[in-house]
Tab-separated table of C-alpha atoms in Angstrom:
chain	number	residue	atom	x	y	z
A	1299	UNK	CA	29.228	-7.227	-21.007
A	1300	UNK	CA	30.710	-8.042	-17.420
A	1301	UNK	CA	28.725	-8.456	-14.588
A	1302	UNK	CA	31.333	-8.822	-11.805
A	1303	UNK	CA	29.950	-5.593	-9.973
A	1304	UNK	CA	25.951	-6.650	-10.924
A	1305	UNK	CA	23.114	-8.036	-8.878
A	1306	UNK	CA	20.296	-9.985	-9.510
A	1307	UNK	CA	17.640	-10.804	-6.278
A	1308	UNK	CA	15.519	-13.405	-7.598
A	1309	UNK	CA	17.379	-16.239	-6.661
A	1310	UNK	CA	17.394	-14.914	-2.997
A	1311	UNK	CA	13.749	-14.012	-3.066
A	1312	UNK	CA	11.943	-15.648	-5.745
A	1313	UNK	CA	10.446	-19.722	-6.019
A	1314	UNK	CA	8.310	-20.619	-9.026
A	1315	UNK	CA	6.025	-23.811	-9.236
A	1316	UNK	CA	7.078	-25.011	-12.702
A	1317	UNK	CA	5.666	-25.191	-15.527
A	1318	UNK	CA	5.899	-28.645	-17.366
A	1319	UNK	CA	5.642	-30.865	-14.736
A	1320	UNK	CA	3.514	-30.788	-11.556
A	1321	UNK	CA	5.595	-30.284	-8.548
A	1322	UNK	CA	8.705	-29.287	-10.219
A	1323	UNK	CA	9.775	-25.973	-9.102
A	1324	UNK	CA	11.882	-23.413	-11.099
A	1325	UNK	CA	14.291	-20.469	-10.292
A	1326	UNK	CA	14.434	-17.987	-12.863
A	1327	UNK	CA	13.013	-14.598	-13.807
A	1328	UNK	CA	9.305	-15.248	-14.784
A	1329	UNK	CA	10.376	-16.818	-17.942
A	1330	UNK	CA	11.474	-20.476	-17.874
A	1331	UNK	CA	13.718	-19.557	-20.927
A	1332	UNK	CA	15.793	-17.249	-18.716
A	1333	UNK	CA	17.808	-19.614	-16.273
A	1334	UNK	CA	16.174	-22.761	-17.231
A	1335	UNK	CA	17.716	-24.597	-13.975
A	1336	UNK	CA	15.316	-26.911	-11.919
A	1337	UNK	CA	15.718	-26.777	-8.512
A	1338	UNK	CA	13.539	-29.107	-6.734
A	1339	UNK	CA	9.949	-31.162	-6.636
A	1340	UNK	CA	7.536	-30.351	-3.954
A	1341	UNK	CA	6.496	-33.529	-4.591
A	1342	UNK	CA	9.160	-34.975	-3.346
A	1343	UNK	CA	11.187	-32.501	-0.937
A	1344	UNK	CA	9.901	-29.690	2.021
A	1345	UNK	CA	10.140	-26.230	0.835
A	1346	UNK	CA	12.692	-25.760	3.421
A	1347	UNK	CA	15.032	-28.608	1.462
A	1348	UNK	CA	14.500	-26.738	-1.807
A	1349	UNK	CA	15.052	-23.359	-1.215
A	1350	UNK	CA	18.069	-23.978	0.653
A	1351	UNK	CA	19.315	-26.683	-1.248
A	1352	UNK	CA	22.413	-27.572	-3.598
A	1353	UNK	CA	21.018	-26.000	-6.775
A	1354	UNK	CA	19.754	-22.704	-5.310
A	1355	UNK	CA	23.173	-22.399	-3.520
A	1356	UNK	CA	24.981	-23.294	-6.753
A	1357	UNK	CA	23.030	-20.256	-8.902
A	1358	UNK	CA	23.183	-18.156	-5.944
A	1359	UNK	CA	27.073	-18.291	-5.646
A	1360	UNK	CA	26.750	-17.455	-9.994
A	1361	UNK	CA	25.367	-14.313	-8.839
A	1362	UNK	CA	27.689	-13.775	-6.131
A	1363	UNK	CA	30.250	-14.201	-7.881
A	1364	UNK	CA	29.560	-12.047	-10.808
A	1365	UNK	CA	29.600	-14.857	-13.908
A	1366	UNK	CA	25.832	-15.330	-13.795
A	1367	UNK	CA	26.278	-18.463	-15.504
A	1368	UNK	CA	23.123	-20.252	-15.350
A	1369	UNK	CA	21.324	-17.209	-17.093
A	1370	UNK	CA	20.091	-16.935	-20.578
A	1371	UNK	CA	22.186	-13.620	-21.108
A	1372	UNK	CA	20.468	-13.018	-24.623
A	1373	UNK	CA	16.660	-13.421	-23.903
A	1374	UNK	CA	16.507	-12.125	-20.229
A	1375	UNK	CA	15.956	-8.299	-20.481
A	1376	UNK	CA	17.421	-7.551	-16.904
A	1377	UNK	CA	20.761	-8.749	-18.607
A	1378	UNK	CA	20.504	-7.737	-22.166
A	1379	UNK	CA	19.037	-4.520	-21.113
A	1380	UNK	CA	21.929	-3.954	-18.584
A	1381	UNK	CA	18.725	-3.270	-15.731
A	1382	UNK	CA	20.354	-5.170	-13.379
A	1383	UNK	CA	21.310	-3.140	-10.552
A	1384	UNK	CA	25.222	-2.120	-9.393
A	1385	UNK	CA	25.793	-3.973	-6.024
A	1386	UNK	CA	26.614	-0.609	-4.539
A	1387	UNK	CA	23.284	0.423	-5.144
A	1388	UNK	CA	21.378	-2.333	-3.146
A	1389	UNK	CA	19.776	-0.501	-0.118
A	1390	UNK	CA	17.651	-3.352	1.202
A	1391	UNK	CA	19.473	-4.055	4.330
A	1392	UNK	CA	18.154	-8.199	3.619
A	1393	UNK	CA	19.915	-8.220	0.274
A	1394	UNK	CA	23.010	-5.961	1.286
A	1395	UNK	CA	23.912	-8.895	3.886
A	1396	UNK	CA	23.574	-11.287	1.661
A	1397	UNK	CA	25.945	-9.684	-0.786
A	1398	UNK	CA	28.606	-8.445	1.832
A	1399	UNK	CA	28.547	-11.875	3.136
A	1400	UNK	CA	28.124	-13.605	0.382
A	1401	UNK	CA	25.510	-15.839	1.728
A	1402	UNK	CA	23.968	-19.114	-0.399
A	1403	UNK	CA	22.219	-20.079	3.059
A	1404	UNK	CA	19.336	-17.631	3.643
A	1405	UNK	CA	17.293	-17.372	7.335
A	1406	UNK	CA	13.968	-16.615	4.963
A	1407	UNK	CA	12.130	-18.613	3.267
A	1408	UNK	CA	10.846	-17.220	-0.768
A	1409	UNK	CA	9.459	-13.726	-0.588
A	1410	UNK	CA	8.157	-13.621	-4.135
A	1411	UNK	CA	6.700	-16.969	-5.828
A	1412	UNK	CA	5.318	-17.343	-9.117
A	1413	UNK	CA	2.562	-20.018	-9.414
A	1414	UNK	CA	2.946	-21.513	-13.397
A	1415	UNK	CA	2.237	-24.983	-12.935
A	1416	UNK	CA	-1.498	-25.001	-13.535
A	1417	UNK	CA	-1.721	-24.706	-17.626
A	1418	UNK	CA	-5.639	-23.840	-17.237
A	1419	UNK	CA	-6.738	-21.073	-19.852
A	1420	UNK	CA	-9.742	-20.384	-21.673
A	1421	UNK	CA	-7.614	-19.671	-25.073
A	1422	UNK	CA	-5.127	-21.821	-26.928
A	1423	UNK	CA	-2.553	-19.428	-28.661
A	1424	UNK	CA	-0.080	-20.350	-30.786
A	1425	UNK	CA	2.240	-19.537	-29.255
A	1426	UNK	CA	1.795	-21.394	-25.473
A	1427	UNK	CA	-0.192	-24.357	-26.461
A	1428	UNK	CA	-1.541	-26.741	-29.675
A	1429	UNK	CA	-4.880	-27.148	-27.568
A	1430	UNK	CA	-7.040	-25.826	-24.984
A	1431	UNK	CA	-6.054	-27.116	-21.769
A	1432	UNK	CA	-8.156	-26.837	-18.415
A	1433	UNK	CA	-7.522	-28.673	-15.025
A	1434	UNK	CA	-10.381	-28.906	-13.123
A	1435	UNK	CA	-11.032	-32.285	-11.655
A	1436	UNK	CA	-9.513	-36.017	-10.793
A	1437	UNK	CA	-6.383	-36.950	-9.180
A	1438	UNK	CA	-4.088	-34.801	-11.053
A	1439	UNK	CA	-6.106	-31.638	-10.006
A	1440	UNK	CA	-6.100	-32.654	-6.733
A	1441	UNK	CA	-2.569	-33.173	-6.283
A	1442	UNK	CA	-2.272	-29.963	-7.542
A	1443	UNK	CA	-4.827	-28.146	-5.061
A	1444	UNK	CA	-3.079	-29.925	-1.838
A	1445	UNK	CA	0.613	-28.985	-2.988
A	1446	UNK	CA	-0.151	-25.325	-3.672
A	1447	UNK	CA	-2.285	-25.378	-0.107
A	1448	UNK	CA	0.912	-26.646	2.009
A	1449	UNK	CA	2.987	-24.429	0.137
A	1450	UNK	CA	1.009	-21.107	1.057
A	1451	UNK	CA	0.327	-22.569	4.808
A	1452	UNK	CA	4.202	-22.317	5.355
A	1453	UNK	CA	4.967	-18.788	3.333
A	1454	UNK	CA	1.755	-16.545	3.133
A	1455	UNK	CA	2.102	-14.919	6.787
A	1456	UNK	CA	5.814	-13.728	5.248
A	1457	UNK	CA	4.751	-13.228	1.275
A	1458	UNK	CA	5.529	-9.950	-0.044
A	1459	UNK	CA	4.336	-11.227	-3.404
A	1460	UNK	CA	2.324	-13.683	-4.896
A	1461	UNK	CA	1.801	-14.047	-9.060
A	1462	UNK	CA	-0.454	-15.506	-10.676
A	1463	UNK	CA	0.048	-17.186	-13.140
A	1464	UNK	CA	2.552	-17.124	-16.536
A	1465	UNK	CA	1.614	-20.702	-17.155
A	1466	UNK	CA	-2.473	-20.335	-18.050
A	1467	UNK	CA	-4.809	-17.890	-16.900
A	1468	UNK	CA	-5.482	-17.095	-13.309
A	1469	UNK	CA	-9.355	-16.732	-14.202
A	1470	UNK	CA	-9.589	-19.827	-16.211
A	1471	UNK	CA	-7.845	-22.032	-13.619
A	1472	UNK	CA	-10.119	-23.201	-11.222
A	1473	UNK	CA	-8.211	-23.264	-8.203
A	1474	UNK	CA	-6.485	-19.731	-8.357
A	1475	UNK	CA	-10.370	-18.431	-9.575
A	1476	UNK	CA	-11.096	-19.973	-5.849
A	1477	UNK	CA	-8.139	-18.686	-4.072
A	1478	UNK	CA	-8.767	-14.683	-5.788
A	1479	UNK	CA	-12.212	-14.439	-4.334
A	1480	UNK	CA	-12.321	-16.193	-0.962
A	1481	UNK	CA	-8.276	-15.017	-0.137
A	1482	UNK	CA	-8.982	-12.466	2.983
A	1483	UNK	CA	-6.546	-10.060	2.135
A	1484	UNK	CA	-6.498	-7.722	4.858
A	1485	UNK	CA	-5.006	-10.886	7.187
A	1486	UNK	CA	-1.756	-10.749	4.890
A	1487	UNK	CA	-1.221	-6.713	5.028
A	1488	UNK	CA	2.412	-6.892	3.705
A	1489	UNK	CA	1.026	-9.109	0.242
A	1490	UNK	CA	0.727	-7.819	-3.078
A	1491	UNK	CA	-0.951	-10.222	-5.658
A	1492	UNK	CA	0.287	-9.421	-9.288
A	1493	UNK	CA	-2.229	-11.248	-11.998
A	1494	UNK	CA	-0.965	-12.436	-14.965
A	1495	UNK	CA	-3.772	-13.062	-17.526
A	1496	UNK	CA	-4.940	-13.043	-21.149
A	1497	UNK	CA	-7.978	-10.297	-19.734
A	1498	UNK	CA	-10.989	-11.788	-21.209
A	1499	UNK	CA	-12.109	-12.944	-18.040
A	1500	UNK	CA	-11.237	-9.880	-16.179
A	1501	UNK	CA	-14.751	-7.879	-16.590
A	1502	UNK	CA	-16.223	-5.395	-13.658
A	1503	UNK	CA	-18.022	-8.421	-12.605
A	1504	UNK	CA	-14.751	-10.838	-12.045
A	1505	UNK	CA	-13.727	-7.444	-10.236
A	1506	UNK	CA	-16.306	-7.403	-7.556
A	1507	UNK	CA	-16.188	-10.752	-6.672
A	1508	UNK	CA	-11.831	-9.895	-5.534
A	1509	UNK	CA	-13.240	-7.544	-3.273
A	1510	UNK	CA	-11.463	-9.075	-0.380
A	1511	UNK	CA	-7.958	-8.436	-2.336
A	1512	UNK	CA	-8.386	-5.075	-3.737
A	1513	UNK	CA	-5.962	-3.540	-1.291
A	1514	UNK	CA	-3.164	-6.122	-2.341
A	1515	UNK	CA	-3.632	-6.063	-6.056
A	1516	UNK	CA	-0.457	-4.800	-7.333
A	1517	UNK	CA	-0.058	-5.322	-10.962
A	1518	UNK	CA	-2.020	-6.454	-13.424
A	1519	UNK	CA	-0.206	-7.559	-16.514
A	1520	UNK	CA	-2.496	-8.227	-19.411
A	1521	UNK	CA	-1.300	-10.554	-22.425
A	1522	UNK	CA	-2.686	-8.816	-25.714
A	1523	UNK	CA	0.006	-9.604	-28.837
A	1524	UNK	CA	-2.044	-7.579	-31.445
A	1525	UNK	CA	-3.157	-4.013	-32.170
A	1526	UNK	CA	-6.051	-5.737	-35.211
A	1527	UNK	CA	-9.040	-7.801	-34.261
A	1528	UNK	CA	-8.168	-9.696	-37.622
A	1529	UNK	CA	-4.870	-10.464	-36.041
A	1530	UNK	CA	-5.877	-10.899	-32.441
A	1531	UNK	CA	-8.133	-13.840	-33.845
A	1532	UNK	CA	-5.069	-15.816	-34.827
A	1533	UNK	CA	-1.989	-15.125	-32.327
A	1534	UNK	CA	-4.679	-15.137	-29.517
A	1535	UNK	CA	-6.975	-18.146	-30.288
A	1536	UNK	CA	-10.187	-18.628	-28.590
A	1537	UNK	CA	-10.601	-14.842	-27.410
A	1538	UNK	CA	-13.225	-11.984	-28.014
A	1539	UNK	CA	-11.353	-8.947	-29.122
A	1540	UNK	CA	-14.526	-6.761	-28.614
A	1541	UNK	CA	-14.555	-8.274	-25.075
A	1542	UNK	CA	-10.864	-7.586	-24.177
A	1543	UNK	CA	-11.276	-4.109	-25.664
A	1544	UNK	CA	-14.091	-3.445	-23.141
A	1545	UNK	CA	-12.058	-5.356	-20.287
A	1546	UNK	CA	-9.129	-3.079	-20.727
A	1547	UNK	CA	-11.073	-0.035	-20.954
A	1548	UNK	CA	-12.767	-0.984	-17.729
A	1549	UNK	CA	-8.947	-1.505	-16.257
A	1550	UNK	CA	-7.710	1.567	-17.967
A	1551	UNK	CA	-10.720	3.245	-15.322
A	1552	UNK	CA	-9.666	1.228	-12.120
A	1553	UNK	CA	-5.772	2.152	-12.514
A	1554	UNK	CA	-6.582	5.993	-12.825
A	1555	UNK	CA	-8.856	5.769	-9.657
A	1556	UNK	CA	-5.713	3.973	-8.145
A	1557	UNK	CA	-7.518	1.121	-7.384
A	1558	UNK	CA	-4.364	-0.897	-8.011
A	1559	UNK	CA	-0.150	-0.273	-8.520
A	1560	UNK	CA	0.248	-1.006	-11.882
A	1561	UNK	CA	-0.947	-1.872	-15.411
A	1562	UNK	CA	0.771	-3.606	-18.019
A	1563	UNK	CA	0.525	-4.618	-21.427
A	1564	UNK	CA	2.545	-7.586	-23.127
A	1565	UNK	CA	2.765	-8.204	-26.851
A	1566	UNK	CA	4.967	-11.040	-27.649
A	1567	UNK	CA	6.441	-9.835	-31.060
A	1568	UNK	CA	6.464	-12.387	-34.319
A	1569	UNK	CA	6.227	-12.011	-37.791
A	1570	UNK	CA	2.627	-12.097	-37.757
A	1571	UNK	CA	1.859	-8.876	-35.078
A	1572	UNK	CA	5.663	-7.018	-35.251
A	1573	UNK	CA	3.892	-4.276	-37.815
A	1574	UNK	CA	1.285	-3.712	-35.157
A	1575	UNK	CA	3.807	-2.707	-32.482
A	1576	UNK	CA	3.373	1.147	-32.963
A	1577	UNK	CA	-0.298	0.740	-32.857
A	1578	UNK	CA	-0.026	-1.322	-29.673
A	1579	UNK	CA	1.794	1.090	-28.149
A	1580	UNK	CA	-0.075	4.014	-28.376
A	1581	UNK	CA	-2.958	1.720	-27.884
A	1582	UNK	CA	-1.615	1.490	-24.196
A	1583	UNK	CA	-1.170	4.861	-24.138
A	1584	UNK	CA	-4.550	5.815	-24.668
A	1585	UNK	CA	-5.451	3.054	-21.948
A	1586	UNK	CA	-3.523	4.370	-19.042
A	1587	UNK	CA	-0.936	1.206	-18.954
A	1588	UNK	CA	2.312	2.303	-17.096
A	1589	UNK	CA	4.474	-0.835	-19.082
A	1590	UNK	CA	3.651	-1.692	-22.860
A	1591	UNK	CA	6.286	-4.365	-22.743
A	1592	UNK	CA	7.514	-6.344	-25.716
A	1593	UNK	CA	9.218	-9.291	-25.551
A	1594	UNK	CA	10.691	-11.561	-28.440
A	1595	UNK	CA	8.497	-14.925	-29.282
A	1596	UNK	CA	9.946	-18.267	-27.722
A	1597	UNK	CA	9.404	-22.103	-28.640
A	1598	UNK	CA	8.082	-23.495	-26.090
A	1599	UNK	CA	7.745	-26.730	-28.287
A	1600	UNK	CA	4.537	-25.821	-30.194
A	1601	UNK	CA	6.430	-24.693	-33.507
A	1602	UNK	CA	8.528	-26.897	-35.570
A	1603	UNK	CA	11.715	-25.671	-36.090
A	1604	UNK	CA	10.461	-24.187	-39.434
A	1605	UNK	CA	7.605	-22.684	-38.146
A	1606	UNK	CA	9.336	-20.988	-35.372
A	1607	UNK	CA	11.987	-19.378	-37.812
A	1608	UNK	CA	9.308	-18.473	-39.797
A	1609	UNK	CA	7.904	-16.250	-36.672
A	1610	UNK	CA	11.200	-15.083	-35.442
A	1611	UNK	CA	11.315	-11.734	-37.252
A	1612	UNK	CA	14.128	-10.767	-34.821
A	1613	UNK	CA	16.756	-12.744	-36.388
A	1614	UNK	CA	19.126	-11.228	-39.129
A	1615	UNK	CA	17.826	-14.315	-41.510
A	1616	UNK	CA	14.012	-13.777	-41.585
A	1617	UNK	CA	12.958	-12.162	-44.785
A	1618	UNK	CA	10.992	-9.421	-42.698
A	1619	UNK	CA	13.937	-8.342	-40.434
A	1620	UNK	CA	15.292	-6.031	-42.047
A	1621	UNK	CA	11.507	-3.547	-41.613
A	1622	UNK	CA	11.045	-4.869	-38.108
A	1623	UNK	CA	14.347	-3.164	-37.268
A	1624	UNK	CA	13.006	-0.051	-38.665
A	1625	UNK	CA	9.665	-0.266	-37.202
A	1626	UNK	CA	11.822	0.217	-33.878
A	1627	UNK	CA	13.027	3.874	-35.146
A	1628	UNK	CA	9.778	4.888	-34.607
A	1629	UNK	CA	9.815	7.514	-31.311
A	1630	UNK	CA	7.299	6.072	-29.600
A	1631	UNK	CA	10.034	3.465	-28.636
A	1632	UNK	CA	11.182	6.234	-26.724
A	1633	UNK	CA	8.920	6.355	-24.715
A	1634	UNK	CA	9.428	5.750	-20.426
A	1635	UNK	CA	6.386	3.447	-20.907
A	1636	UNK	CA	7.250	1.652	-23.851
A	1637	UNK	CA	9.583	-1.374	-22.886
A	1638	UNK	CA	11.580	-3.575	-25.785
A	1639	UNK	CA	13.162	-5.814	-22.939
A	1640	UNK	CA	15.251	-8.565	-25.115
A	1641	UNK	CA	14.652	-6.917	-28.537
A	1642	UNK	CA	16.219	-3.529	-27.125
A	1643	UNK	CA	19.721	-4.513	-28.665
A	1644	UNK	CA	17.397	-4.783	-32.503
A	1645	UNK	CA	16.884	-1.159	-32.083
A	1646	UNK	CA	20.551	-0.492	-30.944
């Protein structure tokens, strides 16, 4: 597939605080796996010498100049999808400048940034970690608290979006817990927060106390990966299906009020949850979700090699592959909600 005439804003907007080392800051879409390329340490460097500096250039001219080299082009969805927008039909007079004049240099600073580098979370899935992990305390957490605080002292007045957080849960994590309820919202008019989070912590009481974000809630994208409580107990480790059921019931209720943009559901797919995919889907239905998004499983170093083959369903090999594939004829694949992102070429 060429991309010569393609376009791809996040490394003109986006900045991610990394995930496997504090300080180390990423440029890619959401998913470390997708352009893999580190860019800088806040540790060590000004945001101003990262986000301007020789590596963003480098993967900004890749976009510019249509090879998109430094991308996964098999596991990120914008790409193996073909989502990515024409050129032509950019309309954001920011971004059309930047393409006209092919610019690496930009006069703003990030617009969107992606907070992954606290690993906090109350549930230790398979999939993410070997072990619970929770930073609350001693030097390590406080380097952590005083980088993120001079990071949002020089972007939050400009911020158009703020996400929290692909690396643990934004509930679990005592910092970000911190920043959701005492963040005065209505000062930053022109933020939307997007919460990324496993949802067992996200109860009408967790609600209340965000009540000086509500207005800049945009999505909420809630990591679920089963349809079963007998398989939710394994590929989600730690949580209280009952719980989450009740959670997303209660979110189900907020998004039809409108009291925020979006809701999504996640379900990273693996031999152990692919035959619950249908279920999951309507599941979301039933809930209200605008995105029941699917996603292939990744090793993020907590599988062997063995194990991790044995999960990969997607792959011609696995002895399951063959009814995954046709578990994807079903119509509710069809669906406008219902996204396969990089297992859409399985059902192709």
């Amino acid at each position: 597939m060429s991309l010569k005439t393609k376009f791809c804003k996040k490394p003109f907007t986006w900045l991610e605080l990394g995930r496997h080392e504090q300080g180390a800051v990423h440029c890619h879409s959401c998913c470390p796996s997708w352009l893999p390329e580190i860019v800088g340490d806040l540790n060590r460097e000004t945001i101003d010498e990262i986000w301007n500096g020789e590596v963003y250039r480098r993967i900004r001219r890749s976009i510019l100049d249509g090879s998109f080299r430094y991308c996964n082009h098999d596991l990120c969805p914008l790409i193996s999808d073909n989502r990515l927008p024409e050129r032509s039909d950019v309309k954001d007079p920011y971004l059309e400048d930047i393409i006209k004049n092919k610019r690496e240099v930009l006069s703003k600073g990030p617009l969107e940034i992606n907070m992954a580098n606290d690993l906090s979370c109350n549930l230790s899935c398979p999939s993410c970690r070997t072990k619970e992990i929770m930073l609350s305390h001693g030097s390590e957490y406080e380097a952590m608290v005083n980088m993120h605080e001079q990071l949002l002292e020089n972007v939050l007045k400009d911020l158009e979006l703020l996400i929290l957080c692909s690396g643990g849960d934004p509930l679990a994590s005592k910092y970000y817990r911190q920043l959701l309820t005492t963040l005065k919202g209505s000062q930053y008019p022109q933020l939307k927060i997007q919460l990324v989070t496993n949802g067992t912590l996200l109860n009408e009481e967790m609600w209340q106390q965000m009540s000086g974000i509500h207005n800049n809630i945009g999505l909420i994208c809630v990591s679920v990966d089963a349809a079963k409580e007998s398989t939710y107990r394994v590929v989600r480790r730690g949580g209280d299906f009952n719980k989450l059921k009740k959670n997303l019931d209660f979110l189900g209720e907020l998004r039809k009020k409108k009291a925020f943009d979006l809701l999504q559901l996640d379900f990273v797919v693996q031999n152990r949850n692919y035959n619950e995919m249908v279920d999951f889907a309507n599941w979301g239905l039933t809930i209200g979700a605008d995105i029941i998004n699917f996603q292939r499983i990744v090793n993020w170093g907590t599988f062997s090699d063995e194990g991790f083959l044995e999960q990969a369903v997607y792959l011609k090999g696995h002895k399951n592959n063959q009814h995954f594939v046709r578990t994807l004829n079903d119509p509710i694949f069809d669906k406008d909600e219902v996204m396969l992102g990089n297992l859409y070429e399985f059902k192709k």
